[in-house]
Amino acid sequence: MLRNAWVIPLVPVASFWLILFFGKKLPKKGAEIGILALLLSLGLSLAVATQWIGTEGTVPVAHHGADAGHGAPAKDDHGAPAEDDHGKPAADAHGGEAQGGDEELKRAPVERKFLWWQNGDVEVTFGSLIDGLSVAILVMVSIISLLVHLFSMAYMHGDRRFTHYYAALSLFTSGMFILVVAPSTLQMILGWEMMGLCSFMLIGHWWEDQANSNAALKAFFTTRTGDIGLLVGVSMLFFLAGQSFDVMHINNEALAGHMSQGALTVAAAALLLAVIGKSAQFPLHTWLPDAMAGPTPVSAMIHAATMVVAGVFLIARLYGVFFQGFEIGAGDGYSPVAMVGGLTILIAAALAFVQADIKKVLAYSTVSQLGYMVMALGVGAWTAAVFHVVTHAFFKAGLFLGAGSVAHSGSHHSFDMKKDMGGLKKHMPITFWTFTICSLALAGVFPLAGFWSKDEILLGAGEGGYDAFMYIGLLGAFMTAAYMTRCVYLTFFGEARGAAAHHHPHESPKLITVPLIILATLAVVTGFLNAPGVLKFTEWFEPAFVSNVVTHHDFSITTAIIGSIAGAAGIAVAALYYWRNLGPHRLTERSGAARGVYRFLDQRYYLDHLYTGVIVNGIKGPVARAAYWTNQHVLDGIVNAAGITMRALGRFIYKYIDQGLIDGTVNGAGVGAEESGTALRTIQTGRVQNYAAVLFGAVAVIGLTLVLTSG
Amino acid sequence: MYLNQFLFLAAFLFCVGVYGVLARKNAVLVLMSIELILNAVNINLVAFGAFHDTVAGQVFALFVIAVAAAEVGVGLAIVLLMYRNRHSIDLAEADLLKG
């Protein structure tokens, strides 16, 4: 199965076409095909995971434990010696160096490639690359996508484009699968762009509403801005790696120091731009909150399993490029990747406080959590980042589906926490408990999943020489806990308001609650995978090429306690503010400065004004006018002049060449044929005997000639 | 044996045949003249065969006679149809191919 993992993306692709062609005729309008396909994908992914875990490790890696104690182990180990790595993978070089020392065996990645097309010596392949990273993400994506498919059956019931919705959902999942198993950067681009397209279709699912349609366009164009970086980065890596699209080859070449450092940094920066667009990092994060215009299960997909995870996955997959390009291992406290992530954590978390829409709170929370993942990758905590991707996927999907459940049965399709919710706890117990568990997991409360992964990120930042980012992470943890408490309070506690009071809220049907319960359970248990002493996640899912360069830190009880205190403090502050009514209420009405801050946050730092008002309108206004003037005067002048010249030329040609020369020739040929025909017809008497006479005469002449010449 | 006498006879017959083909108006006579030409050739073949003491000439002559029989069959059929359609077998009048 490890070698046949390439079929996993094909299952949802097949389901896409089947739903499109036959969906409308089926009793469940195509939903059953999507669910069966995802069940099959999940089964295959689990088979892959089981086999992967059962595989013996064969690749020796140098073990960078925290006890090794050297500041920048990765760079020191493989930066300098150029003579011992003649085209050998970095892993070999390390195995040799680490002889006799602390060393462990990692599973070798399993690659399967088929030739797609060939151009000279350049072979473009598709297929599958199975290593720890792809196994972990495959399983995670299959689970989330399956639950979203199930949830949508109830949530989207009776929708006018139900079948198309399921088709797009299948294609969306296959896009992620294609990206996850990609052995070549080109296949990554394919999956990446498929997701861009599907997110556009799904966000704009209810396109009759202008706002939804605008949100879809915004998501598409904003991510496209980043995609320019992806194309540039992939092209640069293609040449830097000696004309190769092969992911593992690129990683090994980058880590072995075979690439020019300057060019590698530029390529990594270009790829970082792609990540900023796709994973909604500051300053291109503005599309993600607007993407809430789509159906809620789609938001769960986009935020947990696909789309935004793709950016983080890109860094994790091409980690060699980022690690070497930005010199992450140096531990000098400065790394562009970590800075982007850290900035995003705080900026998005602050925005989450002023949202009235429950989905927007969750959206900014996703942006903030993605910031954690990117920051973790930026400080060298690869495993922590990927672990956080997985744990975050479960509780964030649970939160989004929970919000969907509230809107479906509690607040009459409204997402406004302040107007239409409140007091839903007693009406929707299952939704309340699952939502709360997922919120606690997100807030990083011991012993839920978020605690373990966030703790690892803080640990990685603190021990890896990036102290500033650890403090940012702690502040982020505090803010996360506080805004999630606010969100839970406004939704489930207090007075029932608006629709929640007047529309008889009730618990959602089983198709909605069962996925919620599964996700809440996963949000509780996933964290223990990598709890200290277990560390199965690291053992199973950390690829060899990463293990070679990153440093592992032992669990630190101090960091755990400080992290927990930050989270608990956040919860406590928010709880006191809302339940006990303590703290500065109505501050915005009393203080001008506070009102200013609120307004600044409410307007999302004026970034949207900058993008649409300044950049887009700037282009639309003067630039468009200048282009119009140029068009009218310069281009049209050229075109008109060309036209007049051509007309004169045409007239000349008609008169002299066409009428004189060509017609003359044609007529001449006709007349000549007629005249010669008239001349020749006289000998065509039609009398047999005349022809016979000519025949005999000719034979006589030929015979005479033969007699005379043979003489 | 004297070959010349046979060759002279054949040449004479040939010339008579050619004259008949070219000068006669009557289609049947033209056919008969063609027979004369063929038989002139036959005489030549047999004469040369006897001269060289082989039977090849006689065999060849037999083939010519067989083909001539077929040719006469087709030719007379044409003449018959011509007569039916035009009530005349004058070749001078059969000039539909005149250009």
GROMACS .gro file of N, CA and C in nm, chain A residues 617-636:
model
   60
  617ASN      N    1  -0.826   5.083  -0.615
  617ASN     CA    2  -0.881   5.203  -0.676
  617ASN      C    3  -0.772   5.285  -0.741
  618GLY      N    4  -0.653   5.285  -0.680
  618GLY     CA    5  -0.542   5.356  -0.741
  618GLY      C    6  -0.515   5.304  -0.881
  619ILE      N    7  -0.526   5.174  -0.893
  619ILE     CA    8  -0.503   5.116  -1.026
  619ILE      C    9  -0.623   5.144  -1.116
  620LYS      N   10  -0.742   5.133  -1.053
  620LYS     CA   11  -0.863   5.153  -1.132
  620LYS      C   12  -0.870   5.295  -1.186
  621GLY      N   13  -0.837   5.398  -1.099
  621GLY     CA   14  -0.855   5.536  -1.137
  621GLY      C   15  -0.752   5.587  -1.236
  622PRO      N   16  -0.644   5.650  -1.185
  622PRO     CA   17  -0.548   5.716  -1.274
  622PRO      C   18  -0.483   5.620  -1.374
  623VAL      N   19  -0.447   5.503  -1.325
  623VAL     CA   20  -0.378   5.413  -1.417
  623VAL      C   21  -0.470   5.375  -1.532
  624ALA      N   22  -0.597   5.348  -1.497
  624ALA     CA   23  -0.692   5.311  -1.601
  624ALA      C   24  -0.714   5.426  -1.698
  625ARG      N   25  -0.723   5.550  -1.640
  625ARG     CA   26  -0.743   5.666  -1.728
  625ARG      C   27  -0.626   5.683  -1.822
  626ALA      N   28  -0.504   5.672  -1.766
  626ALA     CA   29  -0.385   5.686  -1.848
  626ALA      C   30  -0.385   5.579  -1.957
  627ALA      N   31  -0.423   5.461  -1.920
  627ALA     CA   32  -0.426   5.353  -2.017
  627ALA      C   33  -0.528   5.384  -2.126
  628TYR      N   34  -0.644   5.443  -2.085
  628TYR     CA   35  -0.747   5.477  -2.183
  628TYR      C   36  -0.697   5.582  -2.280
  629TRP      N   37  -0.629   5.686  -2.224
  629TRP     CA   38  -0.577   5.793  -2.311
  629TRP      C   39  -0.477   5.734  -2.411
  630THR      N   40  -0.385   5.655  -2.357
  630THR     CA   41  -0.286   5.592  -2.445
  630THR      C   42  -0.357   5.511  -2.551
  631ASN      N   43  -0.459   5.443  -2.510
  631ASN     CA   44  -0.533   5.360  -2.603
  631ASN      C   45  -0.594   5.443  -2.714
  632GLN      N   46  -0.663   5.552  -2.672
  632GLN     CA   47  -0.732   5.634  -2.770
  632GLN      C   48  -0.636   5.703  -2.865
  633HIS      N   49  -0.528   5.762  -2.807
  633HIS     CA   50  -0.446   5.847  -2.890
  633HIS      C   51  -0.329   5.775  -2.955
  634VAL      N   52  -0.255   5.703  -2.874
  634VAL     CA   53  -0.134   5.643  -2.930
  634VAL      C   54  -0.168   5.517  -3.008
  635LEU      N   55  -0.234   5.426  -2.940
  635LEU     CA   56  -0.257   5.296  -3.005
  635LEU      C   57  -0.352   5.310  -3.123
  636ASP      N   58  -0.463   5.388  -3.102
  636ASP     CA   59  -0.557   5.404  -3.212
  636ASP      C   60  -0.492   5.476  -3.328
   0.00000   0.00000   0.00000
